[in-house]
Structure formats: C-alpha cells, structure tokens
Amino acid sequence: MPDVTTDSAEAASTTVQRQGEAAFFDVDNTMMKGASLFHVARKMYQKKAFTLRDAAGFAWKQAKFILRGENMNDVHSVQDSAQKLAAGISAEFVQQLGEEVYDEMIVSKIWPGTKALAQEHLKKGRQVWLVTATPVEVAGVIAARLKLTGALGTVAEIQDGVYTGRLVGEILHGAAKGRAVRDLALAQGLDLSRCWAYSDSYNDIPLLTAVGNPVAINPDARLRRHARDHNWPIYDYRSGRRAATMGLQAATGAGIVYGLWKGIASMRRK
C-alpha cells in the first residue's frame, strides 16, 4: 500500500479505512487499446527475432482483437506462438524489450479514462494491480511506468538466463485470474469484498466476480449484457462507443488490417 502522509485525525482515519482495499485492472482493451503482446511481437520482429510470416499472424489476431474483443482461442494461440518464439532468448533482452515497447508503442495506447481511475484509487490509498495474460515482464514495465503497486502476469520459465519456451504454471487468463487475485489477497491481507476489478472481456468474469465492486470497461457484447443484468457500472472510452453500425465496424476493420499490413511492409523494407 502506498505511503500516505496526513495532517489531521480525520485524514488518518480515512487512510486506515483503505487498508485491505485494492483495485485490479486487466490490460488489453481495458488499460490500453488492443493487445500488448502484439506490440511485443512487432518489436521482436524489428529486432529480427522472428520472420515476417510470424509477424503477420500476430497482426491479424490483433485486428480481430480490436474489432470483436478477446477470444480464448486467439489468446492461447498468440501466447503459445510467443513462447515458442522466445525460446533461447535472454531474460535481459526481454526486459529491455519491454521498456522499449512501452516507450515506443504502448504509452500512446493507454486509455486516459482508465488511467485516471487507477490514479484515483492510488490517491485514496488503495493498492492497484494489473492482472493480465501478458508476460509478467511486460506487465511489470507497464505497472512501473504508471506508478501502480505491481502486476500479475503470465510467467515464462527461465534457465541459465534464457527462456525455455515453457510456462511456470498456467496462462493468467480466465479462471486463472480469479485464483491469482484470491492468492494475492491472502498474501497482502486484502478484503476482496471491498476491492474493485476492471475488465473489457466476458472471459474475465472470474476476476470480476472475485471482488465486491466489478466494473466493465470497453466491454465486449457478452460482458455488456452481463453487466447490465447485474447492475455493474459500465465505462466505454472507445470513440463513438465502437462503431455505430455493423457496416461502419466492417469498414473500420478493413482499415485496421490494411494499416497493419502497411506497417509490416514498411518494416520489411527497412
């Protein structure tokens, strides 16, 4: 919990009441637009860590992710591909890569509204954690740059300073997020009934229902319905609440895919 300096008994009492409280934020499409792992893959391609074909696969999944939200099969496919591609790469290289990815790509994708929510929790003396399937090294960089308490992410196995291509435990996704938050609550002395959770995806229902204050941010269709049915707050920071019509959504999708391919082609020429 962040240190809080106060000058009055009333303020001190407020600080005490915040003990045991925390806010948990998903990353992809919640804290930032799109998938953070895509930007890691893009940076790895720039550093010649893998091929154009690999990069194209990541780009297509990123386009689908922006348009329709999180899909379990795509999440696991991207994660599996990333793990295999990372085998033999040094942990030091990935840490440096995470810093570069944040500075060059992720910082401009952070949703100002979600960032403001996180900062408000910090001001009130609560812990603020990122909870994401993104590799913990990248999640940790995002949390540090946003001055949050910390990050829970997918952990890759490291031996002799290099990645083996295997995971330690499971991908931090779906039900795993709920388990991770409950474990953290035990370790940190948190009362989950007085905590908050934020996500865009119906797949994160285990995270959202683990706390007393679930909030949907930029929700996919299933989560929006669930949130409405359960009277959860809904915040949507996307321009025009996504696309007003399916026709506009399709046009936007075509633009995203075209833009991604142009970007990859540009990197290839360079």
PDB file of C-alpha atoms in Angstrom:
ATOM      1  CA  MET A   1       0.000   0.000   0.000  1.00  0.00           C
ATOM      2  CA  PRO A   2       1.420   3.421  -0.903  1.00  0.00           C
ATOM      3  CA  ASP A   3       2.673   5.602   1.956  1.00  0.00           C
ATOM      4  CA  VAL A   4       0.146   8.280   2.852  1.00  0.00           C
ATOM      5  CA  THR A   5       1.168  11.393   4.794  1.00  0.00           C
ATOM      6  CA  THR A   6      -1.662  13.160   6.634  1.00  0.00           C
ATOM      7  CA  ASP A   7      -2.022  16.204   8.879  1.00  0.00           C
ATOM      8  CA  SER A   8      -5.317  15.502  10.598  1.00  0.00           C
ATOM      9  CA  ALA A   9      -7.029  12.791  12.611  1.00  0.00           C
ATOM     10  CA  GLU A  10      -9.856  12.708  10.064  1.00  0.00           C
ATOM     11  CA  ALA A  11      -7.470  12.093   7.163  1.00  0.00           C
ATOM     12  CA  ALA A  12      -5.628   9.459   9.169  1.00  0.00           C
ATOM     13  CA  SER A  13      -8.932   7.693   9.831  1.00  0.00           C
ATOM     14  CA  THR A  14      -9.711   7.682   6.094  1.00  0.00           C
ATOM     15  CA  THR A  15      -6.304   6.119   5.372  1.00  0.00           C
ATOM     16  CA  VAL A  16      -6.937   3.333   7.909  1.00  0.00           C
ATOM     17  CA  GLN A  17     -10.253   2.544   6.218  1.00  0.00           C
ATOM     18  CA  ARG A  18      -8.438   1.995   2.929  1.00  0.00           C
ATOM     19  CA  GLN A  19      -6.255  -0.778   4.360  1.00  0.00           C
ATOM     20  CA  GLY A  20      -7.162  -4.101   2.826  1.00  0.00           C
ATOM     21  CA  GLU A  21      -8.577  -2.459  -0.321  1.00  0.00           C
ATOM     22  CA  ALA A  22      -7.235  -2.782  -3.855  1.00  0.00           C
ATOM     23  CA  ALA A  23      -8.205  -2.310  -7.492  1.00  0.00           C
ATOM     24  CA  PHE A  24      -7.350  -4.847 -10.193  1.00  0.00           C
ATOM     25  CA  PHE A  25      -7.123  -3.862 -13.851  1.00  0.00           C
ATOM     26  CA  ASP A  26      -6.973  -6.056 -16.930  1.00  0.00           C
ATOM     27  CA  VAL A  27      -4.555  -4.643 -19.527  1.00  0.00           C
ATOM     28  CA  ASP A  28      -5.603  -5.438 -23.102  1.00  0.00           C
ATOM     29  CA  ASN A  29      -8.560  -3.296 -24.247  1.00  0.00           C
ATOM     30  CA  THR A  30      -9.031  -2.185 -20.621  1.00  0.00           C
ATOM     31  CA  MET A  31      -5.912  -0.238 -19.640  1.00  0.00           C
ATOM     32  CA  MET A  32      -4.789   0.121 -23.266  1.00  0.00           C
ATOM     33  CA  LYS A  33      -6.215  -0.173 -26.752  1.00  0.00           C
ATOM     34  CA  GLY A  34      -5.511  -3.521 -28.380  1.00  0.00           C
ATOM     35  CA  ALA A  35      -3.239  -6.342 -27.258  1.00  0.00           C
ATOM     36  CA  SER A  36       0.072  -5.566 -25.578  1.00  0.00           C
ATOM     37  CA  LEU A  37       1.576  -8.836 -26.797  1.00  0.00           C
ATOM     38  CA  PHE A  38       1.118  -7.709 -30.407  1.00  0.00           C
ATOM     39  CA  HIS A  39       3.427  -4.763 -29.774  1.00  0.00           C
ATOM     40  CA  VAL A  40       5.979  -7.065 -28.160  1.00  0.00           C
ATOM     41  CA  ALA A  41       5.843  -9.256 -31.266  1.00  0.00           C
ATOM     42  CA  ARG A  42       6.211  -6.234 -33.517  1.00  0.00           C
ATOM     43  CA  LYS A  43       9.293  -5.069 -31.618  1.00  0.00           C
ATOM     44  CA  MET A  44      10.767  -8.581 -31.717  1.00  0.00           C
ATOM     45  CA  TYR A  45      10.290  -8.591 -35.487  1.00  0.00           C
ATOM     46  CA  GLN A  46      12.085  -5.250 -35.744  1.00  0.00           C
ATOM     47  CA  LYS A  47      14.965  -6.831 -33.855  1.00  0.00           C
ATOM     48  CA  LYS A  48      14.883  -9.802 -36.253  1.00  0.00           C
ATOM     49  CA  ALA A  49      13.833 -12.251 -33.561  1.00  0.00           C
ATOM     50  CA  PHE A  50      11.402 -13.920 -35.989  1.00  0.00           C
ATOM     51  CA  THR A  51      10.011 -13.780 -39.528  1.00  0.00           C
ATOM     52  CA  LEU A  52       7.538 -11.618 -41.431  1.00  0.00           C
ATOM     53  CA  ARG A  53       5.121 -14.549 -41.575  1.00  0.00           C
ATOM     54  CA  ASP A  54       5.114 -14.767 -37.774  1.00  0.00           C
ATOM     55  CA  ALA A  55       4.544 -11.012 -37.530  1.00  0.00           C
ATOM     56  CA  ALA A  56       1.651 -11.196 -39.993  1.00  0.00           C
ATOM     57  CA  GLY A  57      -0.059 -13.828 -37.850  1.00  0.00           C
ATOM     58  CA  PHE A  58       0.194 -11.594 -34.795  1.00  0.00           C
ATOM     59  CA  ALA A  59      -1.096  -8.626 -36.813  1.00  0.00           C
ATOM     60  CA  TRP A  60      -4.200 -10.497 -37.961  1.00  0.00           C
ATOM     61  CA  LYS A  61      -5.032 -11.596 -34.421  1.00  0.00           C
ATOM     62  CA  GLN A  62      -4.540  -8.016 -33.190  1.00  0.00           C
ATOM     63  CA  ALA A  63      -7.019  -6.755 -35.799  1.00  0.00           C
ATOM     64  CA  LYS A  64      -9.627  -9.320 -34.727  1.00  0.00           C
ATOM     65  CA  PHE A  65      -8.989  -8.492 -31.074  1.00  0.00           C
ATOM     66  CA  ILE A  66      -9.621  -4.764 -31.587  1.00  0.00           C
ATOM     67  CA  LEU A  67     -12.795  -5.430 -33.569  1.00  0.00           C
ATOM     68  CA  ARG A  68     -14.560  -8.192 -31.679  1.00  0.00           C
ATOM     69  CA  GLY A  69     -12.828  -8.357 -28.326  1.00  0.00           C
ATOM     70  CA  GLU A  70     -10.988 -11.174 -26.630  1.00  0.00           C
ATOM     71  CA  ASN A  71     -11.244 -14.715 -27.956  1.00  0.00           C
ATOM     72  CA  MET A  72      -9.888 -17.602 -25.901  1.00  0.00           C
ATOM     73  CA  ASN A  73      -8.534 -19.498 -28.908  1.00  0.00           C
ATOM     74  CA  ASP A  74      -6.677 -16.435 -30.194  1.00  0.00           C
ATOM     75  CA  VAL A  75      -5.266 -15.657 -26.748  1.00  0.00           C
ATOM     76  CA  HIS A  76      -3.854 -19.139 -26.349  1.00  0.00           C
ATOM     77  CA  SER A  77      -2.630 -19.239 -29.954  1.00  0.00           C
ATOM     78  CA  VAL A  78      -0.741 -15.953 -29.595  1.00  0.00           C
ATOM     79  CA  GLN A  79       0.669 -16.955 -26.217  1.00  0.00           C
ATOM     80  CA  ASP A  80       1.813 -20.366 -27.468  1.00  0.00           C
ATOM     81  CA  SER A  81       3.434 -18.810 -30.523  1.00  0.00           C
ATOM     82  CA  ALA A  82       5.176 -16.182 -28.428  1.00  0.00           C
ATOM     83  CA  GLN A  83       6.513 -18.781 -26.003  1.00  0.00           C
ATOM     84  CA  LYS A  84       7.973 -20.897 -28.804  1.00  0.00           C
ATOM     85  CA  LEU A  85       9.499 -17.870 -30.498  1.00  0.00           C
ATOM     86  CA  ALA A  86      11.003 -16.679 -27.211  1.00  0.00           C
ATOM     87  CA  ALA A  87      12.817 -19.967 -26.541  1.00  0.00           C
ATOM     88  CA  GLY A  88      16.550 -19.288 -26.310  1.00  0.00           C
ATOM     89  CA  ILE A  89      16.168 -15.508 -25.911  1.00  0.00           C
ATOM     90  CA  SER A  90      17.823 -13.966 -22.847  1.00  0.00           C
ATOM     91  CA  ALA A  91      15.725 -12.618 -19.988  1.00  0.00           C
ATOM     92  CA  GLU A  92      17.804  -9.427 -20.034  1.00  0.00           C
ATOM     93  CA  PHE A  93      16.888  -8.863 -23.688  1.00  0.00           C
ATOM     94  CA  VAL A  94      13.163  -9.269 -22.956  1.00  0.00           C
ATOM     95  CA  GLN A  95      13.335  -6.843 -20.035  1.00  0.00           C
ATOM     96  CA  GLN A  96      14.954  -4.220 -22.263  1.00  0.00           C
ATOM     97  CA  LEU A  97      12.434  -5.023 -24.980  1.00  0.00           C
ATOM     98  CA  GLY A  98       9.570  -4.376 -22.552  1.00  0.00           C
ATOM     99  CA  GLU A  99      10.922  -0.910 -21.766  1.00  0.00           C
ATOM    100  CA  GLU A 100      11.252  -0.059 -25.464  1.00  0.00           C
ATOM    101  CA  VAL A 101       7.793  -1.399 -26.298  1.00  0.00           C
ATOM    102  CA  TYR A 102       6.198   0.752 -23.623  1.00  0.00           C
ATOM    103  CA  ASP A 103       8.010   3.931 -24.658  1.00  0.00           C
ATOM    104  CA  GLU A 104       7.521   3.500 -28.398  1.00  0.00           C
ATOM    105  CA  MET A 105       4.141   1.798 -28.685  1.00  0.00           C
ATOM    106  CA  ILE A 106       2.123   1.193 -25.527  1.00  0.00           C
ATOM    107  CA  VAL A 107       2.241   4.620 -23.871  1.00  0.00           C
ATOM    108  CA  SER A 108       0.230   6.158 -26.715  1.00  0.00           C
ATOM    109  CA  LYS A 109      -2.377   3.369 -26.439  1.00  0.00           C
ATOM    110  CA  ILE A 110      -3.199   3.877 -22.742  1.00  0.00           C
ATOM    111  CA  TRP A 111      -6.832   4.873 -22.242  1.00  0.00           C
ATOM    112  CA  PRO A 112      -6.784   8.218 -20.332  1.00  0.00           C
ATOM    113  CA  GLY A 113     -10.053   7.344 -18.601  1.00  0.00           C
ATOM    114  CA  THR A 114      -8.800   4.009 -17.284  1.00  0.00           C
ATOM    115  CA  LYS A 115      -5.510   5.562 -16.209  1.00  0.00           C
ATOM    116  CA  ALA A 116      -7.445   8.227 -14.299  1.00  0.00           C
ATOM    117  CA  LEU A 117      -9.445   5.545 -12.479  1.00  0.00           C
ATOM    118  CA  ALA A 118      -6.232   3.795 -11.432  1.00  0.00           C
ATOM    119  CA  GLN A 119      -4.702   7.052 -10.216  1.00  0.00           C
ATOM    120  CA  GLU A 120      -7.834   7.861  -8.211  1.00  0.00           C
ATOM    121  CA  HIS A 121      -7.576   4.533  -6.396  1.00  0.00           C
ATOM    122  CA  LEU A 122      -3.922   5.258  -5.602  1.00  0.00           C
ATOM    123  CA  LYS A 123      -4.800   8.705  -4.261  1.00  0.00           C
ATOM    124  CA  LYS A 124      -7.288   7.085  -1.907  1.00  0.00           C
ATOM    125  CA  GLY A 125      -4.598   4.811  -0.515  1.00  0.00           C
ATOM    126  CA  ARG A 126      -5.573   1.596  -2.279  1.00  0.00           C
ATOM    127  CA  GLN A 127      -3.236  -0.865  -3.940  1.00  0.00           C
ATOM    128  CA  VAL A 128      -3.583  -1.003  -7.733  1.00  0.00           C
ATOM    129  CA  TRP A 129      -2.559  -4.132  -9.620  1.00  0.00           C
ATOM    130  CA  LEU A 130      -2.535  -5.139 -13.260  1.00  0.00           C
ATOM    131  CA  VAL A 131      -3.838  -8.669 -13.834  1.00  0.00           C
ATOM    132  CA  THR A 132      -3.147  -9.902 -17.352  1.00  0.00           C
ATOM    133  CA  ALA A 133      -2.208 -12.806 -19.620  1.00  0.00           C
ATOM    134  CA  THR A 134       0.595 -10.586 -20.915  1.00  0.00           C
ATOM    135  CA  PRO A 135       4.099 -11.786 -19.923  1.00  0.00           C
ATOM    136  CA  VAL A 136       4.807 -10.587 -16.399  1.00  0.00           C
ATOM    137  CA  GLU A 137       7.969  -8.794 -17.573  1.00  0.00           C
ATOM    138  CA  VAL A 138       5.938  -6.533 -19.875  1.00  0.00           C
ATOM    139  CA  ALA A 139       3.093  -6.145 -17.371  1.00  0.00           C
ATOM    140  CA  GLY A 140       5.656  -5.118 -14.764  1.00  0.00           C
ATOM    141  CA  VAL A 141       7.019  -2.372 -17.008  1.00  0.00           C
ATOM    142  CA  ILE A 142       3.508  -1.008 -17.631  1.00  0.00           C
ATOM    143  CA  ALA A 143       2.745  -1.033 -13.902  1.00  0.00           C
ATOM    144  CA  ALA A 144       6.036   0.682 -13.052  1.00  0.00           C
ATOM    145  CA  ARG A 145       5.601   3.399 -15.677  1.00  0.00           C
ATOM    146  CA  LEU A 146       2.064   4.102 -14.452  1.00  0.00           C
ATOM    147  CA  LYS A 147       3.360   4.064 -10.842  1.00  0.00           C
ATOM    148  CA  LEU A 148       0.992   1.277  -9.825  1.00  0.00           C
ATOM    149  CA  THR A 149       1.538  -1.167  -6.972  1.00  0.00           C
ATOM    150  CA  GLY A 150       2.509  -4.103  -9.169  1.00  0.00           C
ATOM    151  CA  ALA A 151       1.471  -6.603 -11.817  1.00  0.00           C
ATOM    152  CA  LEU A 152       0.378 -10.211 -12.065  1.00  0.00           C
ATOM    153  CA  GLY A 153       1.101 -11.768 -15.460  1.00  0.00           C
ATOM    154  CA  THR A 154       1.961 -14.984 -17.264  1.00  0.00           C
ATOM    155  CA  VAL A 155       5.312 -16.339 -16.079  1.00  0.00           C
ATOM    156  CA  ALA A 156       7.707 -17.980 -18.527  1.00  0.00           C
ATOM    157  CA  GLU A 157      10.359 -20.452 -17.407  1.00  0.00           C
ATOM    158  CA  ILE A 158      13.939 -19.176 -17.384  1.00  0.00           C
ATOM    159  CA  GLN A 159      17.016 -21.380 -17.119  1.00  0.00           C
ATOM    160  CA  ASP A 160      20.579 -20.038 -17.117  1.00  0.00           C
ATOM    161  CA  GLY A 161      19.266 -16.594 -18.003  1.00  0.00           C
ATOM    162  CA  VAL A 162      17.332 -17.647 -21.129  1.00  0.00           C
ATOM    163  CA  TYR A 163      13.713 -18.597 -21.832  1.00  0.00           C
ATOM    164  CA  THR A 164      13.000 -22.284 -22.329  1.00  0.00           C
ATOM    165  CA  GLY A 165       9.724 -21.845 -24.232  1.00  0.00           C
ATOM    166  CA  ARG A 166       7.733 -23.327 -21.341  1.00  0.00           C
ATOM    167  CA  LEU A 167       5.465 -21.673 -18.791  1.00  0.00           C
ATOM    168  CA  VAL A 168       5.665 -21.666 -15.000  1.00  0.00           C
ATOM    169  CA  GLY A 169       2.099 -22.531 -14.059  1.00  0.00           C
ATOM    170  CA  GLU A 170      -0.670 -21.503 -16.448  1.00  0.00           C
ATOM    171  CA  ILE A 171      -1.536 -18.577 -18.702  1.00  0.00           C
ATOM    172  CA  LEU A 172      -3.020 -15.897 -16.465  1.00  0.00           C
ATOM    173  CA  HIS A 173      -6.363 -15.836 -18.178  1.00  0.00           C
ATOM    174  CA  GLY A 174      -9.996 -16.628 -17.387  1.00  0.00           C
ATOM    175  CA  ALA A 175     -10.378 -18.599 -14.179  1.00  0.00           C
ATOM    176  CA  ALA A 176      -6.637 -18.268 -13.504  1.00  0.00           C
ATOM    177  CA  LYS A 177      -7.103 -14.529 -12.900  1.00  0.00           C
ATOM    178  CA  GLY A 178      -9.645 -15.193 -10.181  1.00  0.00           C
ATOM    179  CA  ARG A 179      -7.309 -17.656  -8.476  1.00  0.00           C
ATOM    180  CA  ALA A 180      -4.352 -15.265  -8.739  1.00  0.00           C
ATOM    181  CA  VAL A 181      -6.310 -12.404  -7.165  1.00  0.00           C
ATOM    182  CA  ARG A 182      -7.508 -14.590  -4.297  1.00  0.00           C
ATOM    183  CA  ASP A 183      -3.926 -15.765  -3.662  1.00  0.00           C
ATOM    184  CA  LEU A 184      -2.714 -12.161  -3.693  1.00  0.00           C
ATOM    185  CA  ALA A 185      -5.485 -11.161  -1.295  1.00  0.00           C
ATOM    186  CA  LEU A 186      -4.300 -13.792   1.190  1.00  0.00           C
ATOM    187  CA  ALA A 187      -0.692 -12.670   0.866  1.00  0.00           C
ATOM    188  CA  GLN A 188      -1.480  -8.949   1.114  1.00  0.00           C
ATOM    189  CA  GLY A 189      -4.284  -9.103   3.673  1.00  0.00           C
ATOM    190  CA  LEU A 190      -6.874  -7.743   1.239  1.00  0.00           C
ATOM    191  CA  ASP A 191     -10.622  -7.921   1.791  1.00  0.00           C
ATOM    192  CA  LEU A 192     -11.908  -8.740  -1.688  1.00  0.00           C
ATOM    193  CA  SER A 193     -15.433  -7.644  -0.778  1.00  0.00           C
ATOM    194  CA  ARG A 194     -14.005  -4.098  -0.520  1.00  0.00           C
ATOM    195  CA  CYS A 195     -11.933  -4.342  -3.724  1.00  0.00           C
ATOM    196  CA  TRP A 196     -12.552  -3.330  -7.356  1.00  0.00           C
ATOM    197  CA  ALA A 197     -11.898  -5.102 -10.658  1.00  0.00           C
ATOM    198  CA  TYR A 198     -11.996  -3.710 -14.198  1.00  0.00           C
ATOM    199  CA  SER A 199     -12.106  -5.611 -17.485  1.00  0.00           C
ATOM    200  CA  ASP A 200     -13.405  -5.493 -21.059  1.00  0.00           C
ATOM    201  CA  SER A 201     -13.944  -9.220 -21.517  1.00  0.00           C
ATOM    202  CA  TYR A 202     -16.628 -11.717 -20.546  1.00  0.00           C
ATOM    203  CA  ASN A 203     -13.768 -14.198 -20.142  1.00  0.00           C
ATOM    204  CA  ASP A 204     -12.740 -12.188 -17.065  1.00  0.00           C
ATOM    205  CA  ILE A 205     -15.955 -12.925 -15.157  1.00  0.00           C
ATOM    206  CA  PRO A 206     -13.876 -14.978 -12.639  1.00  0.00           C
ATOM    207  CA  LEU A 207     -11.818 -11.835 -11.909  1.00  0.00           C
ATOM    208  CA  LEU A 208     -14.812  -9.510 -11.804  1.00  0.00           C
ATOM    209  CA  THR A 209     -16.886 -11.740  -9.530  1.00  0.00           C
ATOM    210  CA  ALA A 210     -13.978 -12.252  -7.117  1.00  0.00           C
ATOM    211  CA  VAL A 211     -14.414  -8.687  -5.829  1.00  0.00           C
ATOM    212  CA  GLY A 212     -17.218  -6.658  -4.335  1.00  0.00           C
ATOM    213  CA  ASN A 213     -17.053  -3.901  -6.950  1.00  0.00           C
ATOM    214  CA  PRO A 214     -16.842  -5.207 -10.549  1.00  0.00           C
ATOM    215  CA  VAL A 215     -16.719  -2.667 -13.395  1.00  0.00           C
ATOM    216  CA  ALA A 216     -16.935  -3.229 -17.159  1.00  0.00           C
ATOM    217  CA  ILE A 217     -14.647  -1.051 -19.287  1.00  0.00           C
ATOM    218  CA  ASN A 218     -14.961  -1.038 -23.091  1.00  0.00           C
ATOM    219  CA  PRO A 219     -16.946  -4.266 -22.716  1.00  0.00           C
ATOM    220  CA  ASP A 220     -17.487  -6.877 -25.390  1.00  0.00           C
ATOM    221  CA  ALA A 221     -21.129  -7.698 -26.173  1.00  0.00           C
ATOM    222  CA  ARG A 222     -21.438 -10.576 -23.678  1.00  0.00           C
ATOM    223  CA  LEU A 223     -19.872  -8.631 -20.834  1.00  0.00           C
ATOM    224  CA  ARG A 224     -22.058  -5.598 -21.583  1.00  0.00           C
ATOM    225  CA  ARG A 225     -25.195  -7.746 -21.294  1.00  0.00           C
ATOM    226  CA  HIS A 226     -23.901  -9.397 -18.117  1.00  0.00           C
ATOM    227  CA  ALA A 227     -23.025  -6.034 -16.580  1.00  0.00           C
ATOM    228  CA  ARG A 228     -26.445  -4.608 -17.364  1.00  0.00           C
ATOM    229  CA  ASP A 229     -28.194  -7.691 -15.976  1.00  0.00           C
ATOM    230  CA  HIS A 230     -26.215  -7.369 -12.730  1.00  0.00           C
ATOM    231  CA  ASN A 231     -26.271  -3.564 -12.481  1.00  0.00           C
ATOM    232  CA  TRP A 232     -22.496  -3.220 -12.793  1.00  0.00           C
ATOM    233  CA  PRO A 233     -21.040   0.143 -13.819  1.00  0.00           C
ATOM    234  CA  ILE A 234     -20.043   0.348 -17.487  1.00  0.00           C
ATOM    235  CA  TYR A 235     -17.404   2.775 -18.786  1.00  0.00           C
ATOM    236  CA  ASP A 236     -16.765   2.951 -22.521  1.00  0.00           C
ATOM    237  CA  TYR A 237     -13.823   5.073 -23.653  1.00  0.00           C
ATOM    238  CA  ARG A 238     -13.880   3.974 -27.276  1.00  0.00           C
ATOM    239  CA  SER A 239     -14.675   6.630 -29.861  1.00  0.00           C
ATOM    240  CA  GLY A 240     -18.389   6.613 -30.613  1.00  0.00           C
ATOM    241  CA  ARG A 241     -18.826   3.523 -28.390  1.00  0.00           C
ATOM    242  CA  ARG A 242     -17.081   1.451 -31.055  1.00  0.00           C
ATOM    243  CA  ALA A 243     -18.848   1.658 -34.408  1.00  0.00           C
ATOM    244  CA  ALA A 244     -22.452   2.811 -34.620  1.00  0.00           C
ATOM    245  CA  THR A 245     -23.359   0.179 -37.214  1.00  0.00           C
ATOM    246  CA  MET A 246     -22.030  -3.162 -38.397  1.00  0.00           C
ATOM    247  CA  GLY A 247     -21.239  -1.548 -41.739  1.00  0.00           C
ATOM    248  CA  LEU A 248     -19.047   1.050 -40.099  1.00  0.00           C
ATOM    249  CA  GLN A 249     -17.443  -1.630 -37.949  1.00  0.00           C
ATOM    250  CA  ALA A 250     -16.551  -3.633 -41.064  1.00  0.00           C
ATOM    251  CA  ALA A 251     -15.094  -0.556 -42.725  1.00  0.00           C
ATOM    252  CA  THR A 252     -13.036   0.181 -39.627  1.00  0.00           C
ATOM    253  CA  GLY A 253     -11.832  -3.416 -39.569  1.00  0.00           C
ATOM    254  CA  ALA A 254     -10.667  -3.203 -43.146  1.00  0.00           C
ATOM    255  CA  GLY A 255      -8.755  -0.043 -42.296  1.00  0.00           C
ATOM    256  CA  ILE A 256      -7.084  -1.679 -39.305  1.00  0.00           C
ATOM    257  CA  VAL A 257      -5.985  -4.724 -41.291  1.00  0.00           C
ATOM    258  CA  TYR A 258      -4.737  -2.552 -44.160  1.00  0.00           C
ATOM    259  CA  GLY A 259      -2.843  -0.334 -41.719  1.00  0.00           C
ATOM    260  CA  LEU A 260      -1.224  -3.317 -40.014  1.00  0.00           C
ATOM    261  CA  TRP A 261      -0.110  -4.823 -43.307  1.00  0.00           C
ATOM    262  CA  LYS A 262       1.254  -1.463 -44.456  1.00  0.00           C
ATOM    263  CA  GLY A 263       3.175  -1.203 -41.209  1.00  0.00           C
ATOM    264  CA  ILE A 264       4.641  -4.679 -41.623  1.00  0.00           C
ATOM    265  CA  ALA A 265       5.541  -3.969 -45.240  1.00  0.00           C
ATOM    266  CA  SER A 266       7.265  -0.776 -44.133  1.00  0.00           C
ATOM    267  CA  MET A 267       9.275  -2.666 -41.502  1.00  0.00           C
ATOM    268  CA  ARG A 268      10.199  -5.271 -44.105  1.00  0.00           C
ATOM    269  CA  ARG A 269      11.562  -2.603 -46.482  1.00  0.00           C
ATOM    270  CA  LYS A 270      13.611  -1.089 -43.665  1.00  0.00           C
TER     271      LYS A 270
END
